[in-house]
XYZ file of C-alpha atoms in Angstrom:
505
model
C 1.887 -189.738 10.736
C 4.009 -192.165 12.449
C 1.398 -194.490 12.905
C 0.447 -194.110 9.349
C 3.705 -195.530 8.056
C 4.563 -198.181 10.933
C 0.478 -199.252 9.440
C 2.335 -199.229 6.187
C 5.458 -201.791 6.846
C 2.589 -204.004 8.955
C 1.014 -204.330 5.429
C 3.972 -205.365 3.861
C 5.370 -207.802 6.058
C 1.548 -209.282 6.802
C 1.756 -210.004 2.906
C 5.401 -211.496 2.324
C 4.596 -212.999 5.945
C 1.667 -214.847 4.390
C 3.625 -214.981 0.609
C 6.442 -217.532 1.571
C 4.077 -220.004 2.399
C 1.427 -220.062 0.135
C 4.193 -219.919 -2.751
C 5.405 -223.311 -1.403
C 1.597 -224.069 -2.015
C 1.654 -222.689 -5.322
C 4.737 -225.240 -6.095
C 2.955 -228.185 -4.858
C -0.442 -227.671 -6.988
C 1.811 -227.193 -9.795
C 4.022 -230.307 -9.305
C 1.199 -232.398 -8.701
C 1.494 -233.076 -4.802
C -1.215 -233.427 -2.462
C -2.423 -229.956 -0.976
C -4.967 -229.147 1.329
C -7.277 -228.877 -1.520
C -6.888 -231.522 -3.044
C -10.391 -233.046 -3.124
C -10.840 -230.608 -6.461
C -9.370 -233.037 -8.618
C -12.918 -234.990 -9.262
C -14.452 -231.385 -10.064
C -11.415 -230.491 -12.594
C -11.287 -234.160 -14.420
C -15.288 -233.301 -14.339
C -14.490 -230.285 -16.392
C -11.889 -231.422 -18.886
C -14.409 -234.722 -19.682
C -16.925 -232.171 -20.910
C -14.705 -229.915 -22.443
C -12.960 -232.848 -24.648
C -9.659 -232.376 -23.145
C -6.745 -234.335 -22.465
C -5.359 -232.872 -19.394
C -2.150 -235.323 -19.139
C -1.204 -235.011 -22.557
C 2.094 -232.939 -22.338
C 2.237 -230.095 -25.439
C 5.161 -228.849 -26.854
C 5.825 -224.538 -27.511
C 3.547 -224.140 -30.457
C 0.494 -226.162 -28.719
C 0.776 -224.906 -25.552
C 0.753 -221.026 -27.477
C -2.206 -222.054 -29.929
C -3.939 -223.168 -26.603
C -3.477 -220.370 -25.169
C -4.211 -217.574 -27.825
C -7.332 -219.404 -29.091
C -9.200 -219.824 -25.963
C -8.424 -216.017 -25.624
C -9.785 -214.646 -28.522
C -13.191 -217.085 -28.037
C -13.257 -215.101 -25.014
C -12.748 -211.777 -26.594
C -15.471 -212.500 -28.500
C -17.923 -213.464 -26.184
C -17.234 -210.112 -23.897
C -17.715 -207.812 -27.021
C -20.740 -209.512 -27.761
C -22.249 -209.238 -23.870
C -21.021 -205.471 -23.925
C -22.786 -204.806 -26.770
C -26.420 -206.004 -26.314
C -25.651 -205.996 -22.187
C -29.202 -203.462 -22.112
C -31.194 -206.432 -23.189
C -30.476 -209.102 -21.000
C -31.210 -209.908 -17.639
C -29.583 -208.564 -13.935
C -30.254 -204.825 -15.193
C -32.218 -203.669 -12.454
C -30.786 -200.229 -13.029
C -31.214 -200.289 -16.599
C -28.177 -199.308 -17.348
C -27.294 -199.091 -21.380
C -25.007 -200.676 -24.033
C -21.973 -200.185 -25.033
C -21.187 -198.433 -27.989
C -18.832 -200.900 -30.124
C -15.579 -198.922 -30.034
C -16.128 -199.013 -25.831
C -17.166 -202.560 -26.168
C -14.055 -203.662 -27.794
C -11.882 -201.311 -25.166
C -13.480 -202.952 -23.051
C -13.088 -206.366 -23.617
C -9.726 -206.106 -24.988
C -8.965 -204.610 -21.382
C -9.960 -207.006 -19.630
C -8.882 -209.861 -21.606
C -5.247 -208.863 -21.348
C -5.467 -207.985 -17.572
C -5.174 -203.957 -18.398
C -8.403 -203.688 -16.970
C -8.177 -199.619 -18.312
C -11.807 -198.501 -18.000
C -13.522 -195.619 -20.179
C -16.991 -196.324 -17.937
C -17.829 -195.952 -14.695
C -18.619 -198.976 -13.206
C -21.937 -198.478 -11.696
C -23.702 -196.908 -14.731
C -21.305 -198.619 -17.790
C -22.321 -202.412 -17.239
C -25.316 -204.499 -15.548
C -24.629 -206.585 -12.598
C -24.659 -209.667 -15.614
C -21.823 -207.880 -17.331
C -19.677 -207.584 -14.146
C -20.150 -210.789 -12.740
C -20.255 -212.861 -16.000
C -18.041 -210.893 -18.433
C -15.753 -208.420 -16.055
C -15.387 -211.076 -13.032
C -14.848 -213.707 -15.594
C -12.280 -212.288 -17.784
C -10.088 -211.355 -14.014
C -9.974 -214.673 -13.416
C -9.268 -216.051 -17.014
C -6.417 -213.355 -17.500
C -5.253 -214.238 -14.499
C -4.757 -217.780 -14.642
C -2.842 -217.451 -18.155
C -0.384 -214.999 -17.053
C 0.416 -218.166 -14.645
C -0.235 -221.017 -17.077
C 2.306 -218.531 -19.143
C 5.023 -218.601 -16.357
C 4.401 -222.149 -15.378
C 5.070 -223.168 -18.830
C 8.995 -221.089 -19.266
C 9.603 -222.983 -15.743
C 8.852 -226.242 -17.447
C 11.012 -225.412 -20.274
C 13.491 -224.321 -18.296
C 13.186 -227.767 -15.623
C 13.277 -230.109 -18.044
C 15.714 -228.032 -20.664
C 13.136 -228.333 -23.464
C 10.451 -226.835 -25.282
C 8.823 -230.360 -26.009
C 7.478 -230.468 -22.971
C 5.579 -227.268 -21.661
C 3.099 -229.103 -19.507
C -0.964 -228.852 -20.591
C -1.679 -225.814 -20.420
C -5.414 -226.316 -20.086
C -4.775 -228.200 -16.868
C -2.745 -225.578 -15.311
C -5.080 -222.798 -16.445
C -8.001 -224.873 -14.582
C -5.919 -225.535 -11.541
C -4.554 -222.052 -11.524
C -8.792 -221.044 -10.849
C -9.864 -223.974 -8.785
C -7.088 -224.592 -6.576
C -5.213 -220.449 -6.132
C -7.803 -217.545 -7.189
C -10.971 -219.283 -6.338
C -10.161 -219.787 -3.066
C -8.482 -217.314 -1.819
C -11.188 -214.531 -3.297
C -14.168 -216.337 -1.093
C -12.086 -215.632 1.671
C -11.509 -212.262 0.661
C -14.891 -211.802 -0.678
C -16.154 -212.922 3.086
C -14.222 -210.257 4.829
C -15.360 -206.864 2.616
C -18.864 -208.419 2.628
C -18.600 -208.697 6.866
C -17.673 -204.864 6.199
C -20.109 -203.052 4.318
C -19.007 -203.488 0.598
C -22.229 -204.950 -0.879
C -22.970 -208.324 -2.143
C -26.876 -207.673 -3.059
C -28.593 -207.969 -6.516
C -31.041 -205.112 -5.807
C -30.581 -202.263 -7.942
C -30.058 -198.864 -6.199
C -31.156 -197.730 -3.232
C -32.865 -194.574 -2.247
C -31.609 -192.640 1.272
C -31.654 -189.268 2.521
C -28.417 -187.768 3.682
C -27.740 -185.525 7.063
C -28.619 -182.394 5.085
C -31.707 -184.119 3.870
C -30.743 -184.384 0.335
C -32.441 -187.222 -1.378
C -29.606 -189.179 -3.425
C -29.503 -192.702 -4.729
C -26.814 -195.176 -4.093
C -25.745 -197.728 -6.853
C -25.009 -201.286 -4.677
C -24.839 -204.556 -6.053
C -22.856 -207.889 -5.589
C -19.661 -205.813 -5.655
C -17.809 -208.086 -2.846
C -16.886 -210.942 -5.553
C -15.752 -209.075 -8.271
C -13.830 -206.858 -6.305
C -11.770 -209.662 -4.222
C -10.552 -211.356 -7.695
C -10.018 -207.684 -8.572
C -7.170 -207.782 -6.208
C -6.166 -211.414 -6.144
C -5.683 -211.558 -9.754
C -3.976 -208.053 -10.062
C -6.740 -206.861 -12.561
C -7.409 -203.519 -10.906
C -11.062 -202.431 -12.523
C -13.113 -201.622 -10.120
C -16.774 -202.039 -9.285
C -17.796 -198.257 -8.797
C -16.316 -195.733 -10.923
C -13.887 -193.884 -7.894
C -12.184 -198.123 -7.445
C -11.246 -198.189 -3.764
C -11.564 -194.927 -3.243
C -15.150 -195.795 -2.863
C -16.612 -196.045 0.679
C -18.175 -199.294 -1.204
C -15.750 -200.942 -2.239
C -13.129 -200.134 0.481
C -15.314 -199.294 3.786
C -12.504 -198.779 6.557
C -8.485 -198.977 7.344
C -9.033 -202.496 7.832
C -10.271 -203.667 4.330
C -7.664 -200.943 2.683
C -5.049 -203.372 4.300
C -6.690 -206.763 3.256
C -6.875 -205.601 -0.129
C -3.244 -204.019 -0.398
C -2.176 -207.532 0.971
C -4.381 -209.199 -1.519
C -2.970 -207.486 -4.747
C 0.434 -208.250 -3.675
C -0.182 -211.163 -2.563
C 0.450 -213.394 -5.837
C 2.991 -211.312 -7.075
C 5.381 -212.227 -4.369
C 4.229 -215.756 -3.891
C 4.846 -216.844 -7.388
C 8.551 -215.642 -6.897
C 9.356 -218.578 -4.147
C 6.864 -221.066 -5.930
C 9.269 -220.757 -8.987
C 12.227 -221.074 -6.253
C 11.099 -224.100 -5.438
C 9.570 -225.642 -8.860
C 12.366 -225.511 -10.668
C 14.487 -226.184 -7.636
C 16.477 -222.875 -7.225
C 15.586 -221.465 -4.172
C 18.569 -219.568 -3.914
C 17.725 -218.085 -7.620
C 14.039 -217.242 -6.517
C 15.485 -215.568 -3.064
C 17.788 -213.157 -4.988
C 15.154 -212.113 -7.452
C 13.157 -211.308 -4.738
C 15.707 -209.250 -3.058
C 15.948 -207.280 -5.925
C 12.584 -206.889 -7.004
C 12.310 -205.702 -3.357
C 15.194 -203.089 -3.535
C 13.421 -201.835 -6.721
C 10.146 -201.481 -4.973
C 11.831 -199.918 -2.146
C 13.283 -196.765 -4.615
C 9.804 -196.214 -5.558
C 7.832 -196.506 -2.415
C 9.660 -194.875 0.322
C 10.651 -191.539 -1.639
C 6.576 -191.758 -2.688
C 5.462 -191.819 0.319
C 8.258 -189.022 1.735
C 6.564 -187.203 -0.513
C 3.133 -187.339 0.020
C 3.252 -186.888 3.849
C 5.700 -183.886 3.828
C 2.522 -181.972 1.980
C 3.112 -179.679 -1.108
C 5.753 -177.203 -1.067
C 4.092 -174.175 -2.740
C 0.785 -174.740 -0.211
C 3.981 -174.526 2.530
C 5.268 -171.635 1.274
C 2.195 -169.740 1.411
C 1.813 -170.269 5.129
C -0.595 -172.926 5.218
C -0.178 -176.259 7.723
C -0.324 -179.492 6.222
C -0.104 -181.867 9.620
C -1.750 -184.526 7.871
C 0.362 -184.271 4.654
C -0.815 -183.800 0.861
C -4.563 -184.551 1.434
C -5.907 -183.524 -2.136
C -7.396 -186.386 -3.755
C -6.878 -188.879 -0.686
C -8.904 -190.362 1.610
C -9.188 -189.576 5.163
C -10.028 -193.049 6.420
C -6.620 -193.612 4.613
C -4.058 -191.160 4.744
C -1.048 -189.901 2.788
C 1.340 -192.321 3.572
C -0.867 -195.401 2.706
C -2.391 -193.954 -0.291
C 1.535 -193.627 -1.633
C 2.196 -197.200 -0.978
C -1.274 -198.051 -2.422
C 0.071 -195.996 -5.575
C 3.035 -197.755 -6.134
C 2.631 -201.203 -5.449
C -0.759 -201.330 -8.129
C 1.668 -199.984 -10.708
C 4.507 -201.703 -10.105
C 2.295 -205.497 -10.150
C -0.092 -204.049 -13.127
C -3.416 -204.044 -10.975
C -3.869 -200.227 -11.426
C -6.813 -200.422 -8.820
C -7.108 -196.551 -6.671
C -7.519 -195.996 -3.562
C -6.481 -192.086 -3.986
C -6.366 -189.693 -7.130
C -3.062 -190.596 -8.968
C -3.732 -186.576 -11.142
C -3.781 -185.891 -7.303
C -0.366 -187.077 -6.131
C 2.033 -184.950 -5.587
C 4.918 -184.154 -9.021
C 7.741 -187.163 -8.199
C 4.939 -189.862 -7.225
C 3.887 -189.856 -10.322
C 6.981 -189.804 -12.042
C 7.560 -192.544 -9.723
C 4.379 -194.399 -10.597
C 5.193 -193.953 -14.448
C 8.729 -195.790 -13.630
C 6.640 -198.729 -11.984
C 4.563 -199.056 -14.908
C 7.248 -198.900 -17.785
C 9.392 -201.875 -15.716
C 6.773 -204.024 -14.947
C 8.981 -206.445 -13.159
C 9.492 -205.079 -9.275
C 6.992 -208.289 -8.810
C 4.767 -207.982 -11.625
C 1.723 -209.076 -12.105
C 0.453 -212.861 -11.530
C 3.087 -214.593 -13.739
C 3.751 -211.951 -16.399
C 6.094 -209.800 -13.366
C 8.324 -213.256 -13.505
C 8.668 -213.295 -17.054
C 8.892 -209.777 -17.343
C 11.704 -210.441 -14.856
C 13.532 -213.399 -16.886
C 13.345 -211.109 -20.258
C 16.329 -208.551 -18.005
C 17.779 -211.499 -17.046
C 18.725 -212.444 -20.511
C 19.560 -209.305 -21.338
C 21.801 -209.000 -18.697
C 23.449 -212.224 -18.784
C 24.103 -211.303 -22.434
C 26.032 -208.133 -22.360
C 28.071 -209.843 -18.957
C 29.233 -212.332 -20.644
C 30.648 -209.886 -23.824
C 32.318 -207.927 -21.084
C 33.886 -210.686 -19.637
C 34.706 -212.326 -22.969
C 32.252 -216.242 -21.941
C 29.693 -217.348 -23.532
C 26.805 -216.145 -21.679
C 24.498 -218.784 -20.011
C 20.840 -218.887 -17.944
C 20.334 -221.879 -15.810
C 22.401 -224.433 -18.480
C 21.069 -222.781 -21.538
C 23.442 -220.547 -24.214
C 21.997 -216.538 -24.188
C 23.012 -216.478 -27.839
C 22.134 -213.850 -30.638
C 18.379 -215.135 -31.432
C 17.779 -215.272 -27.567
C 19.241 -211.353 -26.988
C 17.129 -210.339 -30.293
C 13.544 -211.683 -29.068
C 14.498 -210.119 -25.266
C 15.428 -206.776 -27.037
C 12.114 -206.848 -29.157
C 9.907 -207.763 -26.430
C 11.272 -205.068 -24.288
C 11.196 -202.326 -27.171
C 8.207 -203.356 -27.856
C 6.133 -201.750 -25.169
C 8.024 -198.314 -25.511
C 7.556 -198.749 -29.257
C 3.328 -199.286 -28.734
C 3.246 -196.494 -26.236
C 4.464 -193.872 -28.153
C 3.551 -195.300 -31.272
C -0.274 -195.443 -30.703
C -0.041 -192.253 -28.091
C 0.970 -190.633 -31.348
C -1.869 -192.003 -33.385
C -4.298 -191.151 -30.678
C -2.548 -187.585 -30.834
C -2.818 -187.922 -34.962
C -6.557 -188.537 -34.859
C -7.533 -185.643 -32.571
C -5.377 -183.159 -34.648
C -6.824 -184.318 -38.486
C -9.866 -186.718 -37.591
C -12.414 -184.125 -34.871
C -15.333 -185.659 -36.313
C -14.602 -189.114 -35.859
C -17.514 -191.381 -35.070
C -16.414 -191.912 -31.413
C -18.555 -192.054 -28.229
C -16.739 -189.002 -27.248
C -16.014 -187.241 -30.378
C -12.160 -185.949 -30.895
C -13.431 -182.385 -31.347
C -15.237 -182.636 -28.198
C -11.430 -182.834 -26.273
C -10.528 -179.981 -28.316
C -13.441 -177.588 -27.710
C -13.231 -178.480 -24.160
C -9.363 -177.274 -24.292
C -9.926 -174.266 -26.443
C -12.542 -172.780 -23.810
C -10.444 -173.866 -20.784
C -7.247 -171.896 -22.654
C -9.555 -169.562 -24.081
C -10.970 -168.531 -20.195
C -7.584 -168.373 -19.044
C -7.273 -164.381 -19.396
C -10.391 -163.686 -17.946
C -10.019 -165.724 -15.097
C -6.694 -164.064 -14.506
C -8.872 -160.245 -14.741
C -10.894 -161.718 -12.003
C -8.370 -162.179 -9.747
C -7.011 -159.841 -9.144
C -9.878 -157.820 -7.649
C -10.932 -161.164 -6.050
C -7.880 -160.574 -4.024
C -8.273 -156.948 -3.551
C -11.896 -157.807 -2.123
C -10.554 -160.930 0.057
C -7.609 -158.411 1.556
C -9.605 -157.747 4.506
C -11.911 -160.518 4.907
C -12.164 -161.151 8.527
C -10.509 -164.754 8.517
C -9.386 -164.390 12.329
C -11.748 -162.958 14.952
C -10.092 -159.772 14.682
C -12.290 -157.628 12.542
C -10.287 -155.857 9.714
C -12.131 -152.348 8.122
C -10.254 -152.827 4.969
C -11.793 -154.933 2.093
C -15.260 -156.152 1.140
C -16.774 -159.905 2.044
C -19.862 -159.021 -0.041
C -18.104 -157.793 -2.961
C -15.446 -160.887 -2.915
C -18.593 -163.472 -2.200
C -19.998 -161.682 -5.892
C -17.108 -162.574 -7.252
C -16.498 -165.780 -6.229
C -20.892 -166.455 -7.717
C -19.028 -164.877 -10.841
C-alpha cells in the first residue's frame, strides 16, 4: 500500500514536473515567439488561405464570440448528421448501427461542449469512422476553444480592452497544430508500444484459458484515446474507459495517461503567469487550486485504501483496501487519485467504478465536479477560476469599504451580476433539468425514447417489488451456510447442498 501511494505523488510531481515548462511553451506559441515547432506556420497560413481567413486581423468581443459559437454549431451539425446515418458509411467492419436521433444529438452535443457523457458503449455505439472523424474530432475542436476562450479574457485583460481579443481562428488552429497535436502522437506512440490497439480490423476471434470462444472489439483506439486525455474530454474508446485492459494495458500507461489529463490543466496556469506577465498571480492560483485538490484527493484516497467499514466489521481482511469495482493492475490508492483529478479538470475518463467507490469519494468527486476550478479543464478551469475571483474581489472590497479592483479593472455591479449568473447558472441547469428528467419519467412512461421512461420504472418496481422475497430467502440461506465447511475443519451442522439450491434459486 505504501508503494501504491509513494506511485501516486511520482504521478503528480512527473506532471507539474513536466507542466512548468511546457506552460512557458504554451506562452510563447501564444505570443508569437519562435518555439521548437515553429516550422508549422507554412501548414497553418496553408489552412487559413483555403478557409478565407484573415488570421492577423485582430476582432473585438462580439467577433471573436460569433467566431466562436458559429463554427460550433456547423460542427454540431455535422456530428448529428454522421451519428445518424454512421451504419451506412464506410470503416464499419463490425457493422455496428445508427444512432437513434435523441442519442445522436446527446451525443454530439456531448462532445461538442467537452462533456463527453456517453449513453453508448463505445465499441458497439459508433464505427471506427464515427470515432476517429466525429468523436476524435470534436476532442480536439472542444479543446482548442476552451483555450482560444481563455486566451482571449488574457488578451482583454493585457491590453485592458475588449477591442482587441486576438483572432480567434488563429489561436484555435495553433491551439491543434502546435499543443494537442503533438503531444497526443507522443502519447498515442507509447499506449500503441503497449498493447492498446491502433488496427482497422474489426473484431477478433480468440479462445480464452477455459476455452470459451469470445470476440474482442479492437480498433485504432490509441489516437482517440491520447487526445482523450490531452484535451480533458474523458469518452472513452471501449465502453468500461480505462478500466479497459485496451485502453489502459499496465501501471505504466495508467501513469502516462493520469499525467496526460492533467497535464494542460496545470500548464495553462503558468502560461497565463507569464502571458499576461503576472507570474506571481499565476503561482498563487496554482497554490490554491493545489490546496483545493489536495482536500479532495488525500481524504479520497484514505478512504479507499482503509477498505469498507461494514466488510471490517464483519471480520473480513481488506489488505489491499476497497477492491470492488477497481482494478488490480491499479489499486485503491491510484484509482482514488484517478477519481478525483478527472472530476476536478472535467475529463470524467474511469479507470475504476465511481457507483463503486467507497460513500465520501463520491461525495468528494461530486464537490470536484460542482467547482470546476481546482485546475479545470483546458482553459475553461482558468476562467472558471477568474469568475471566484471576481466574486471575491467584490464582496472584499464592501468589507473593507474600496472600490474593488482585478488587475486595473473596477469589479463593479454589472461585473458581480454576470459572475453571480454564470455561477448560478450551473446549479440552476442541474437541478432544473434533473427535475425535468425526473418530470418526464413520473407523467411521460411512454415517451418515444431509445430506452423508454417506463422501462426505468418497471425495472425499479420489480427490483422493490423482489425485495421481500429476497429477504424470505435469506434467512434459510444462512441457516443452510451455518455449517458450511469454510475451514478444513469439518462442521456436522448445516447443509452445503441445500444452501448451493438456494443460492441456483
Amino acid at each position: 500500500m505504501n508503494n501504491e501511494i509513494i506511485g501516486v505523488i511520482l504521478i503528480y510531481a512527473v506532471t507539474v514536473a513536466l507542466a512548468i515548462p511546457f506552460g512557458i511553451y504554451i506562452s510563447k506559441v501564444f505570443s508569437g515567439e519562435k518555439t521548437v515547432l515553429g516550422f508549422l506556420a507554412p501548414v497553418e497560413r496553408f489552412i487559413f488561405r483555403i478557409c478565407g481567413i484573415k488570421e492577423n486581423e485582430p476582432m473585438n468581443w462580439k467577433q471573436f464570440l460569433k467566431a466562436m459559437l458559429t463554427v460550433n454549431m456547423l460542427w454540431f451539425v455535422y456530428a448529428f448528421v454522421m451519428f445518424l446515418f454512421q451504419d451506412k458509411l464506410p470503416l464499419n467492419p463490425d457493422g455496428n448501427p445508427a444512432q437513434t436521433p435523441d442519442l445522436a444529438f446527446n451525443t454530439s452535443i456531448s462532445f461538442l461542449v467537452n462533456c463527453n457523457l456517453q449513453h453508448y458503449s463505445g465499441e458497439t455505439g459508433l464505427t471506427y469512422l464515427t470515432q476517429l472523424f466525429v468523436i476524435t474530432f470534436l476532442q480536439f475542436a472542444s479543446a482548442a476553444t476552451g483555450m482560444a476562450a481563455l486566451v482571449g479574457v488574457c488578451n482583454a485583460l493585457k491590453e485592458k480592452t475588449t477591442q482587441h481579443l486576438g483572432n480567434f481562428w488563429q489561436i484555435f488552429t495553433k491551439s491543434i497544430t502546435r499543443i494537442l497535436l503533438p503531444v497526443c502522437i507522443v502519447m498515442a506512440i507509447i499506449l500503441a508500444f503497449n498493447g492498446t490497439p491502433t488496427s482497422l480490423a474489426g473484431k477478433d476471434t480468440i479462445t480464452t484459458l477455459q476455452g470459451d470462444t469470445v470476440q474482442v472489439s479492437r480498433g485504432p483506439a490509441a489516437a482517440m484515446i491520447a487526445i482523450k486525455h490531452i484535451g480533458t474530454n474523458g469518452g472513452g474508446w471501449f465502453g468500461a474507459n480505462s478500466a479497459h485492459p485496451l485502453e489502459n494495458p499496465n501501471y505504466f500507461t495508467n501513469a502516462v495517461e493520469l499525467v496526460a489529463q492533467v497535464l494542460i490543466p496545470i500548464a495553462i496556469i503558468f502560461a497565463m503567469g507569464f502571458y499576461i506577465r503576472k507570474r506571481k498571480f499565476a503561482y498563487v492560483v496554482f497554490g490554491i487550486m493545489t490546496i483545493g485538490m489536495l482536500l479532495l484527493v488525500v481524504p479520497t484516497i484514505i478512504s479507499e485504501v482503509s477498505g469498507n467499514p461494514l466488510l471490517t466489521k464483519m471480520g473480513l481482511a481488506q489488505a489491499t483496501g476497497a477492491m470492488e469495482g477497481k482494478e488490480v493492475r491499479f489499486g485503491p490508492a491510484v484509482t482514488g487519485y484517478w477519481s478525483t483529478v478527472t472530476t476536478i479538470i472535467s475529463t470524467g475518463s474511469v479507470n475504476g467504478m465511481h457507483d463503486s467507490t467507497m460513500p465520501l469519494t463520491g461525495l468528494y468527486q461530486l464537490l470536484g465536479m460542482m467547482v470546476n476550478a481546482f485546475y479545470g479543464g483546458c482553459g475553461v478551469g482558468v476562467l472558471n477560476y477568474l469568475i471566484y475571483i471576481i466574486i471575491a474581489v467584490f464582496i472584499s472590497g464592501l468589507m473593507v469599504g474600496r472600490t474593488p479592483e482585478f488587475m486595473g479593472h473596477k469589479v463593479e455591479a454589472r461585473e458581480i451580476k454576470i459572475a453571480a449568473f454564470v455561477t448560478l447558472l450551473s446549479a440552476f441547469l442541474i437541478k432544473g433539468f434533473a427535475a425535468l428528467a425526473a418530470f418526464m419519467v413520473a407523467h411521460h412512461p411512454e415517451a418515444a425514447m431509445s430506452v423508454k421512461p417506463m422501462a426505468w420504472l418497471n425495472r425499479w418496481s420489480e427490483c422493490i417489488a423482489g425485495l421481500p422475497s429476497c429477504a424470505s430467502r435469506l434467512v434459510p440461506l444462512a441457516r443452510a451456510l451455518e455449517g458450511f465447511p469454510f475451514s478444513d475443519q469439518p462442521r456436522e451442522a448445516g447443509s452445503p447442498s441445500r444452501a448451493l439450491e438456494l443460492v441456483a434459486e
